[in-house]
PDB file of C-alpha atoms in Angstrom:
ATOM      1  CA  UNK V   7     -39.632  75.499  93.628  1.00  0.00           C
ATOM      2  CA  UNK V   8     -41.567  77.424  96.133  1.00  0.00           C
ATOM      3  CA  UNK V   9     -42.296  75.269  98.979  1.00  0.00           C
ATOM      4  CA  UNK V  10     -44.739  78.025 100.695  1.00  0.00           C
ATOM      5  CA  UNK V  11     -47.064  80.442  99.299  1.00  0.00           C
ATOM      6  CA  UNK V  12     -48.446  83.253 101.289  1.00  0.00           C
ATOM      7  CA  UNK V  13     -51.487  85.444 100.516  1.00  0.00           C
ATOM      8  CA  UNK V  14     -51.273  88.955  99.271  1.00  0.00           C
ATOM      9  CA  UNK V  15     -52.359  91.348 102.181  1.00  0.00           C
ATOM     10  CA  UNK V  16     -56.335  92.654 102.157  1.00  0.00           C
ATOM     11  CA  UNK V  17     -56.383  95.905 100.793  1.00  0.00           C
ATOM     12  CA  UNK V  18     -59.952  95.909 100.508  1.00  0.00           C
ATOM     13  CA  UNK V  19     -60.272  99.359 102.960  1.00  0.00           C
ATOM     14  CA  UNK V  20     -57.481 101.307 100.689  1.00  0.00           C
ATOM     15  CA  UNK V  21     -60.628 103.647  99.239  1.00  0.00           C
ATOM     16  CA  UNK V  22     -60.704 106.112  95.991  1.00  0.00           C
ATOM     17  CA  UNK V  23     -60.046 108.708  98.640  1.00  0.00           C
ATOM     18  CA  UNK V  24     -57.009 107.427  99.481  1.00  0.00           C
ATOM     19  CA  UNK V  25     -55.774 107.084  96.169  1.00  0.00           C
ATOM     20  CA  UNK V  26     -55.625 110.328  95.530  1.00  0.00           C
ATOM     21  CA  UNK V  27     -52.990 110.897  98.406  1.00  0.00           C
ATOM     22  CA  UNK V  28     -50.886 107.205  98.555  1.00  0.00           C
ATOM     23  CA  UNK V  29     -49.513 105.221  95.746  1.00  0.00           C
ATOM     24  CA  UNK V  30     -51.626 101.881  95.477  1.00  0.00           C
ATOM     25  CA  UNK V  31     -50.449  98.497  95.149  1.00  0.00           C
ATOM     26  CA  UNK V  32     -49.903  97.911  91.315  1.00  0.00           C
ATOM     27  CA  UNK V  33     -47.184  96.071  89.476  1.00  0.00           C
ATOM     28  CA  UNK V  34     -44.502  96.618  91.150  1.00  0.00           C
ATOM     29  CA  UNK V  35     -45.988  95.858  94.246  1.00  0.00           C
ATOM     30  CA  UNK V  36     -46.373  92.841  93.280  1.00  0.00           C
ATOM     31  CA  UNK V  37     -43.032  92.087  92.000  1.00  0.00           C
ATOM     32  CA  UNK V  38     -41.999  92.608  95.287  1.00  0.00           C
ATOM     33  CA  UNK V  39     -44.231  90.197  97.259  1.00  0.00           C
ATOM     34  CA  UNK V  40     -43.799  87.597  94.818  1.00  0.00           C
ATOM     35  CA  UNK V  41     -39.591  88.381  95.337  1.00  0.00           C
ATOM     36  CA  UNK V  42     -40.151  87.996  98.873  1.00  0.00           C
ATOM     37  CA  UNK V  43     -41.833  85.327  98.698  1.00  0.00           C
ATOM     38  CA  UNK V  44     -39.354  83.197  96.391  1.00  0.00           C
ATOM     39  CA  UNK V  45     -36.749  84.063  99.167  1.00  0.00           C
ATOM     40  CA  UNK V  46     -38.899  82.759 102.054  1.00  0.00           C
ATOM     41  CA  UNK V  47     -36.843  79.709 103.246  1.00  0.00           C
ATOM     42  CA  UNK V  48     -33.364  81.939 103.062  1.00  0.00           C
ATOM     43  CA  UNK V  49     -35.403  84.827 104.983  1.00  0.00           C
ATOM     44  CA  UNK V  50     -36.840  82.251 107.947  1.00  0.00           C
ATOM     45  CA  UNK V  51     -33.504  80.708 108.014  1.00  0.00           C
ATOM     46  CA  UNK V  52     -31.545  83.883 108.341  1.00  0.00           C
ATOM     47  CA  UNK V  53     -34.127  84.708 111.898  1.00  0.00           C
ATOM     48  CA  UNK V  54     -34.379  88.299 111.383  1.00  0.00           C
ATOM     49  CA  UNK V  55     -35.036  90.127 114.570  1.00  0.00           C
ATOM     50  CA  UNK V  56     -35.898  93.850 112.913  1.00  0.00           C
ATOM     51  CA  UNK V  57     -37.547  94.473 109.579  1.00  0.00           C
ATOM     52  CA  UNK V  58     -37.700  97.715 108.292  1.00  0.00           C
ATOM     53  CA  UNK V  59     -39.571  99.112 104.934  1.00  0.00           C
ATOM     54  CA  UNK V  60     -38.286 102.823 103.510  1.00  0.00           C
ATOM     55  CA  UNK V  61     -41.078 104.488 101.586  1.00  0.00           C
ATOM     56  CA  UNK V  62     -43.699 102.108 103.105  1.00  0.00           C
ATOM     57  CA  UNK V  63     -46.900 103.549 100.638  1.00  0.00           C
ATOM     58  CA  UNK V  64     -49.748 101.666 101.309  1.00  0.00           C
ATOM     59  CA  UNK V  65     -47.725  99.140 103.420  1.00  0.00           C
ATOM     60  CA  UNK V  66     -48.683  96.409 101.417  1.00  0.00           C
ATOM     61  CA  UNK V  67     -44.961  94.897 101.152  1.00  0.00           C
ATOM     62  CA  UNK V  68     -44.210  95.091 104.449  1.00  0.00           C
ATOM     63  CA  UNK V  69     -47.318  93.722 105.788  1.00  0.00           C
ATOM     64  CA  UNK V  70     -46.652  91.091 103.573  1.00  0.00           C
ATOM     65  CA  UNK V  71     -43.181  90.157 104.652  1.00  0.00           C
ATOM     66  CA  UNK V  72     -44.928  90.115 108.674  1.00  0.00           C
ATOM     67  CA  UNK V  73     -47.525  87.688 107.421  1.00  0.00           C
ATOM     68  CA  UNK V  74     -44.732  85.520 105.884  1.00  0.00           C
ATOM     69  CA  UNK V  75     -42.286  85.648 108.708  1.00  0.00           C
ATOM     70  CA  UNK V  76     -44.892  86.332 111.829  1.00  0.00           C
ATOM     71  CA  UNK V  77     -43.317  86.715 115.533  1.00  0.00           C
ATOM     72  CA  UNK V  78     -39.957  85.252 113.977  1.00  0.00           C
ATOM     73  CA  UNK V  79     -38.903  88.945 114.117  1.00  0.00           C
ATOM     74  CA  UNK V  80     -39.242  90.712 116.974  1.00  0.00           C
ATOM     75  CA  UNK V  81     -40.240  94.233 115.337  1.00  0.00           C
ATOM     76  CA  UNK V  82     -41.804  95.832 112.041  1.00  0.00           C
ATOM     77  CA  UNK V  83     -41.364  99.147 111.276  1.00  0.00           C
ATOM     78  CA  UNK V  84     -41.874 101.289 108.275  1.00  0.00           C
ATOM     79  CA  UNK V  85     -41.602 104.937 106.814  1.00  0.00           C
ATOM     80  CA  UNK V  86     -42.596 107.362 104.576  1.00  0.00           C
ATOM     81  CA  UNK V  87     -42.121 110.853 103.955  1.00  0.00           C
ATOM     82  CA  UNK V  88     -45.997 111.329 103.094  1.00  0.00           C
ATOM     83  CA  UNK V  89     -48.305 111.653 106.388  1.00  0.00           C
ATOM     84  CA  UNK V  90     -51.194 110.002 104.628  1.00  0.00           C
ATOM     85  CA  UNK V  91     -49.266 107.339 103.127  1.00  0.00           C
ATOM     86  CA  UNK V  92     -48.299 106.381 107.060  1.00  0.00           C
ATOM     87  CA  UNK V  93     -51.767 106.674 108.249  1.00  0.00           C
ATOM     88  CA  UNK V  94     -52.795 104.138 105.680  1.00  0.00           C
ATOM     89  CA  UNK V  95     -49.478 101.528 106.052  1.00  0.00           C
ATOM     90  CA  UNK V  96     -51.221 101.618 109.577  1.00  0.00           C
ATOM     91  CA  UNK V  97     -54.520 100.503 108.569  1.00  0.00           C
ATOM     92  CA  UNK V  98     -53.051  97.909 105.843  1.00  0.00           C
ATOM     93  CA  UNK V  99     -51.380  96.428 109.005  1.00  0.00           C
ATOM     94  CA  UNK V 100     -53.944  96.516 111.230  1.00  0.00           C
ATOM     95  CA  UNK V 101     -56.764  95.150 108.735  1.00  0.00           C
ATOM     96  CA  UNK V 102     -54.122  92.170 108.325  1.00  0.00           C
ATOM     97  CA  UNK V 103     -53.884  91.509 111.646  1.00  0.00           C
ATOM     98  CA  UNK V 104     -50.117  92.704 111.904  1.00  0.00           C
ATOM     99  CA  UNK V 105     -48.340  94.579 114.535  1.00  0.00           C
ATOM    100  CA  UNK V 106     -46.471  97.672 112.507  1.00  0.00           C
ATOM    101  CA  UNK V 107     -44.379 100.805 113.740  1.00  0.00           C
ATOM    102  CA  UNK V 108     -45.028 103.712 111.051  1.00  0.00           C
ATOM    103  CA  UNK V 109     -42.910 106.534 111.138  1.00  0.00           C
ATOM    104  CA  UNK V 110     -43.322 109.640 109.134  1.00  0.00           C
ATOM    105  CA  UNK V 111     -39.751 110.636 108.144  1.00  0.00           C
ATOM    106  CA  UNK V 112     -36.938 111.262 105.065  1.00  0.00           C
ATOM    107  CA  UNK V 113     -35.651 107.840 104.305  1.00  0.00           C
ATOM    108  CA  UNK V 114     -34.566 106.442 107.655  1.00  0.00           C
ATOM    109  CA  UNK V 115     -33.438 109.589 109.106  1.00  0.00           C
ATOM    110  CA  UNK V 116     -35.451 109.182 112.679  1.00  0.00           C
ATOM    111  CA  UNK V 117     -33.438 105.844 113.309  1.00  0.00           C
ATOM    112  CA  UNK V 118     -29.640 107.078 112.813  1.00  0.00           C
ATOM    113  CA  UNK V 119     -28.846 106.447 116.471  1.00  0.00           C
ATOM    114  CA  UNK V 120     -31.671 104.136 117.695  1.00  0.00           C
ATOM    115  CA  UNK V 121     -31.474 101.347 114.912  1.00  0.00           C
ATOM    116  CA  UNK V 122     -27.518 101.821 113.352  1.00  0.00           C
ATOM    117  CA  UNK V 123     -25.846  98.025 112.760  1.00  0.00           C
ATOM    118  CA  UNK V 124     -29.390  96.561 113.743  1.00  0.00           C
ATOM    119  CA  UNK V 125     -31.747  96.310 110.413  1.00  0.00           C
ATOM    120  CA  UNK V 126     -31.820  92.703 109.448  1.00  0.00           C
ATOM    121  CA  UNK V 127     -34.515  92.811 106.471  1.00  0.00           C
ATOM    122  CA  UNK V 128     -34.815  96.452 104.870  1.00  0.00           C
ATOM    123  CA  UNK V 129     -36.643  96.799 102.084  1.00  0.00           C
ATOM    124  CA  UNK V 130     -37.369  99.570  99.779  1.00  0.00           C
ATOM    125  CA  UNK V 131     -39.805 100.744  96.436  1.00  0.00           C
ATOM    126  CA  UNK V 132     -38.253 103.774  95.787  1.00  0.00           C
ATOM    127  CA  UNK V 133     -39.169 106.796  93.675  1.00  0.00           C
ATOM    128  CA  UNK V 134     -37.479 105.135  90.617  1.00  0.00           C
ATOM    129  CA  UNK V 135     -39.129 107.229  87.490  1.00  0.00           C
ATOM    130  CA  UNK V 136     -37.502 109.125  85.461  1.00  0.00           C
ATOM    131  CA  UNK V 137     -38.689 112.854  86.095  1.00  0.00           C
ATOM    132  CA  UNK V 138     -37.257 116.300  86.289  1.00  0.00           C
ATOM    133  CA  UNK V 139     -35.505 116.973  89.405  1.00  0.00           C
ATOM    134  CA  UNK V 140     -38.177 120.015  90.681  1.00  0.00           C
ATOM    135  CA  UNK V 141     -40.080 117.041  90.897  1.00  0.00           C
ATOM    136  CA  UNK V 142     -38.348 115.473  93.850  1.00  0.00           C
ATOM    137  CA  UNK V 143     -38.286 116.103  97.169  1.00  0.00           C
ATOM    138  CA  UNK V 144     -42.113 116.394  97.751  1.00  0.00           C
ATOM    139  CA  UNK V 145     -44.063 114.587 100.595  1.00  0.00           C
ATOM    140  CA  UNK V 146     -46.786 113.780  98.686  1.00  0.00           C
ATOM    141  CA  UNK V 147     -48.046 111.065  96.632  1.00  0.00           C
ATOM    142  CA  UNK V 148     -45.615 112.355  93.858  1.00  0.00           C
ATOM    143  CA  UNK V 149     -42.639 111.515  96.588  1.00  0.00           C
ATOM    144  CA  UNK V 150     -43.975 107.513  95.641  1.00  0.00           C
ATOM    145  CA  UNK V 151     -42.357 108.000  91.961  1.00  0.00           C
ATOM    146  CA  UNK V 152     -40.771 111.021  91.006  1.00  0.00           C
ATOM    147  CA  UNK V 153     -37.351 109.571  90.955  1.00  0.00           C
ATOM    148  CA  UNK V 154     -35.387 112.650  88.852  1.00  0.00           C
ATOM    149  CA  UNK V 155     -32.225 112.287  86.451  1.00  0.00           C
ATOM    150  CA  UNK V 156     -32.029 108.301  85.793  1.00  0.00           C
ATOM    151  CA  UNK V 157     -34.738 107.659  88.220  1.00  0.00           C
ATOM    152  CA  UNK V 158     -31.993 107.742  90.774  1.00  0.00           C
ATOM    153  CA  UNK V 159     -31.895 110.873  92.721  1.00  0.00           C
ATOM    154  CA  UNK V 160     -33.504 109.206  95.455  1.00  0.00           C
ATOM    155  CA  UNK V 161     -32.467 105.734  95.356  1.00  0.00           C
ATOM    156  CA  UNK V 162     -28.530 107.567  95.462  1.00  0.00           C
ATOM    157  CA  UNK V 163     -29.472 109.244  98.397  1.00  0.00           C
ATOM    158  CA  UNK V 164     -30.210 106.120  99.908  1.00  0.00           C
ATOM    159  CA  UNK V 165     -27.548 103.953  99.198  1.00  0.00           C
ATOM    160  CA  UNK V 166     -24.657 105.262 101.376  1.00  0.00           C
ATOM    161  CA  UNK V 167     -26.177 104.742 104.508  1.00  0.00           C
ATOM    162  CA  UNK V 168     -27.519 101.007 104.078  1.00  0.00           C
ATOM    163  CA  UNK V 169     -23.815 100.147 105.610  1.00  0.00           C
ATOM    164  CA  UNK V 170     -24.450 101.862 108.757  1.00  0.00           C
ATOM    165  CA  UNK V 171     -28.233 100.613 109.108  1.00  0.00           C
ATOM    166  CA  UNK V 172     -27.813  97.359 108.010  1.00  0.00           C
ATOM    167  CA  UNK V 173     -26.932  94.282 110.740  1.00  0.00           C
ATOM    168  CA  UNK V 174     -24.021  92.274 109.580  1.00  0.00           C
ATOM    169  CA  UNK V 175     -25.990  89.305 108.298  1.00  0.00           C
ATOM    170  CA  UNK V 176     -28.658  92.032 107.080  1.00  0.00           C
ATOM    171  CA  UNK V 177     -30.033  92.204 103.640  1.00  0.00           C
ATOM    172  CA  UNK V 178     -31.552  94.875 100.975  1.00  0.00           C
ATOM    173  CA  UNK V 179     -34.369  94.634  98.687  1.00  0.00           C
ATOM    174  CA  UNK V 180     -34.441  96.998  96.002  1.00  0.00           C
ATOM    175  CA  UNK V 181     -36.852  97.463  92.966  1.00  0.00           C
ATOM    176  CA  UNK V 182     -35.600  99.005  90.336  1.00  0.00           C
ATOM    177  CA  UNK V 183     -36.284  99.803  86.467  1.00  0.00           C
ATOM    178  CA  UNK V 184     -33.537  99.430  84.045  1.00  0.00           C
ATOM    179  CA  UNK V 185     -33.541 103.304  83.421  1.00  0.00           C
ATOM    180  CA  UNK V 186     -31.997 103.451  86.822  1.00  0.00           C
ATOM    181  CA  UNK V 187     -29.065 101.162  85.750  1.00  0.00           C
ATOM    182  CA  UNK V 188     -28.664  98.493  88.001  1.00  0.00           C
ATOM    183  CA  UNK V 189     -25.424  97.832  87.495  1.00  0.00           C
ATOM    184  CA  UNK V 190     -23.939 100.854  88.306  1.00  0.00           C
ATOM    185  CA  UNK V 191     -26.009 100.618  91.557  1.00  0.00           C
ATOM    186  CA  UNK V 192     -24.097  97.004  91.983  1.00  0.00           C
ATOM    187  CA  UNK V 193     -21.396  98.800  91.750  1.00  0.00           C
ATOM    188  CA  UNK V 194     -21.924 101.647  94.290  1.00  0.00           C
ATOM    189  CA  UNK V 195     -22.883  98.837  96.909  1.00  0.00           C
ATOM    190  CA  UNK V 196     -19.800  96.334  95.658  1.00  0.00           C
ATOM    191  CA  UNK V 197     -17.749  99.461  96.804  1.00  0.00           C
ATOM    192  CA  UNK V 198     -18.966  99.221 100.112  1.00  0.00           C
ATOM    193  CA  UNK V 199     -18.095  95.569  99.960  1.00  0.00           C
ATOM    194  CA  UNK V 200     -21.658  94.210  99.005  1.00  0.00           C
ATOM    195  CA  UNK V 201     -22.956  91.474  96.750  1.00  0.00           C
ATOM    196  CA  UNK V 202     -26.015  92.120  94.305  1.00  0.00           C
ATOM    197  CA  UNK V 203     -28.112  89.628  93.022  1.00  0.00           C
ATOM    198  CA  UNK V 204     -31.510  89.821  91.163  1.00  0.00           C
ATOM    199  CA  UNK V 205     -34.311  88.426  92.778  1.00  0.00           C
ATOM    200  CA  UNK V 206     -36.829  88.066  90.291  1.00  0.00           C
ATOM    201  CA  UNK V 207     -37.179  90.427  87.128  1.00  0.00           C
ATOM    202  CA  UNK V 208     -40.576  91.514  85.181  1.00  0.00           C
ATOM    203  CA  UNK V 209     -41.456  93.765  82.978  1.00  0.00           C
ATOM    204  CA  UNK V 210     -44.738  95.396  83.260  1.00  0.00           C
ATOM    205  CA  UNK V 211     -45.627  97.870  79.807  1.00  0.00           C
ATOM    206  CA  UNK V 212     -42.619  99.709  79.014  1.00  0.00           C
ATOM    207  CA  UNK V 213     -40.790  99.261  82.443  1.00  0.00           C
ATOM    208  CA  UNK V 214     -38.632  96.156  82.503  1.00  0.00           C
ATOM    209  CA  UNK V 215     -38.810  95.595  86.630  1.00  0.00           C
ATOM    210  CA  UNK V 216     -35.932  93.966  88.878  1.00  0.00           C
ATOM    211  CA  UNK V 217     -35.805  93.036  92.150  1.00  0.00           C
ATOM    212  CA  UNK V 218     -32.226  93.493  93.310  1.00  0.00           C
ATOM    213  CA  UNK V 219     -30.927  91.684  96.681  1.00  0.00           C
ATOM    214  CA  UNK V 220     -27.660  93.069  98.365  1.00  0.00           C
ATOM    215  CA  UNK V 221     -25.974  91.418 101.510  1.00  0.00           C
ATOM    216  CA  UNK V 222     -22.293  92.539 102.371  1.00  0.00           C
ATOM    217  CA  UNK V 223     -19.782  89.835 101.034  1.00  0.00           C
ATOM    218  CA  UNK V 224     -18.967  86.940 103.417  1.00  0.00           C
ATOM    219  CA  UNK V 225     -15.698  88.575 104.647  1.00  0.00           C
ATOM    220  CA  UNK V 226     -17.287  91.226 105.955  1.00  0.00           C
ATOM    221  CA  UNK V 227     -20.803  89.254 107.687  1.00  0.00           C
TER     222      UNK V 227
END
């Protein structure tokens, strides 16, 4: 049983305009805010001192997690690849009242030697759809979905270096669609000794939607 609930972040000044260059919030959004959410107590428990969001979009989700968690953590950041979609993670923050670092950059490439072992919440909507691979690699509003073969070109690329960015105690929200198959991801991450669980699951149309939650095993926090 939730024992808080947290409204979802006013994105009444996202415009048509900027629809055309950002992925808006839509279902899987959601998913993720209402994931977050379900995980408040173990999130305000664990008092996370840097929060990070890859492939921020809008920056709905991680505007979100600052309204639930407030000056617990010390420091939100986010990125994205796409210029505009940092320009408007800016103004999602600052219409919310939040304070937000947003970085335009691949991933987390920008922070390999100023935030390595220090990421305590890192959270990420990644390109997940299926698509052909000429598709990737953009830094536009097609970087927001075009995931390539299994949806996972992107999401593979990010994987191996959650170890080094992650804090020991940190943890990793992922959404995911079962095209990307999940448990083969569990399986990457159990190889570098971390646990998956799923959050909360949904399916939205024809995309059956998981949130996946990864924290290294206890022997290794």
């Amino acid at each position: 049983m939730l024992t808080s609930t947290f409204e979802t972040p006013d994105i009444s000044h996202i415009t048509t305009s900027d629809a055309n260059y950002v992925y808006e919030p839509a279902e899987d959004s959601f998913l993720f805010l209402d994931a977050l959410q379900s995980d408040y107590e173990e999130l305000k428990k664990s008092k996370p001192n840097i929060c990070l969001e890859v492939g921020c979009g809008s920056g709905v989700c991680i505007t979100f997690l600052a309204k639930m968690l407030g000056q617990q953590a010390a420091v939100y950041w986010c990125t994205d690849i796409n210029p505009h979609a940092v320009c408007l993670a800016k103004k999602t923050a600052q219409q919310n009242g939040i304070v937000l670092e947003a970085v335009q950059t691949d991933l987390m490439q920008c922070f390999e030697a100023r935030l390595a072992g220090e990421i305590d919440v890192l959270l990420f909507n990644p390109p997940y759809v299926v698509t052909p691979s000429e598709e990737v690699g953009g830094n536009g509003i097609e970087a927001s979905w075009a995931g390539g073969l299994h949806g996972r070109e992107v999401i593979d690329r990010f994987l191996p270096i959650v170890p080094k960015f992650l804090s020991k105690s940190g943890v990793l929200y992922l959404v995911v669609v079962k095209e990307n198959k999940p448990e083969e991801i569990g399986e990457i991450m159990a190889s570098h000794n971390f646990e998956m669980t799923t959050v909360l699951t949904r399916r939205s149309g024809p995309e059956l939607l998981s949130v996946l939650k990864f924290r290294r095993k206890l022997t290794d926090r």
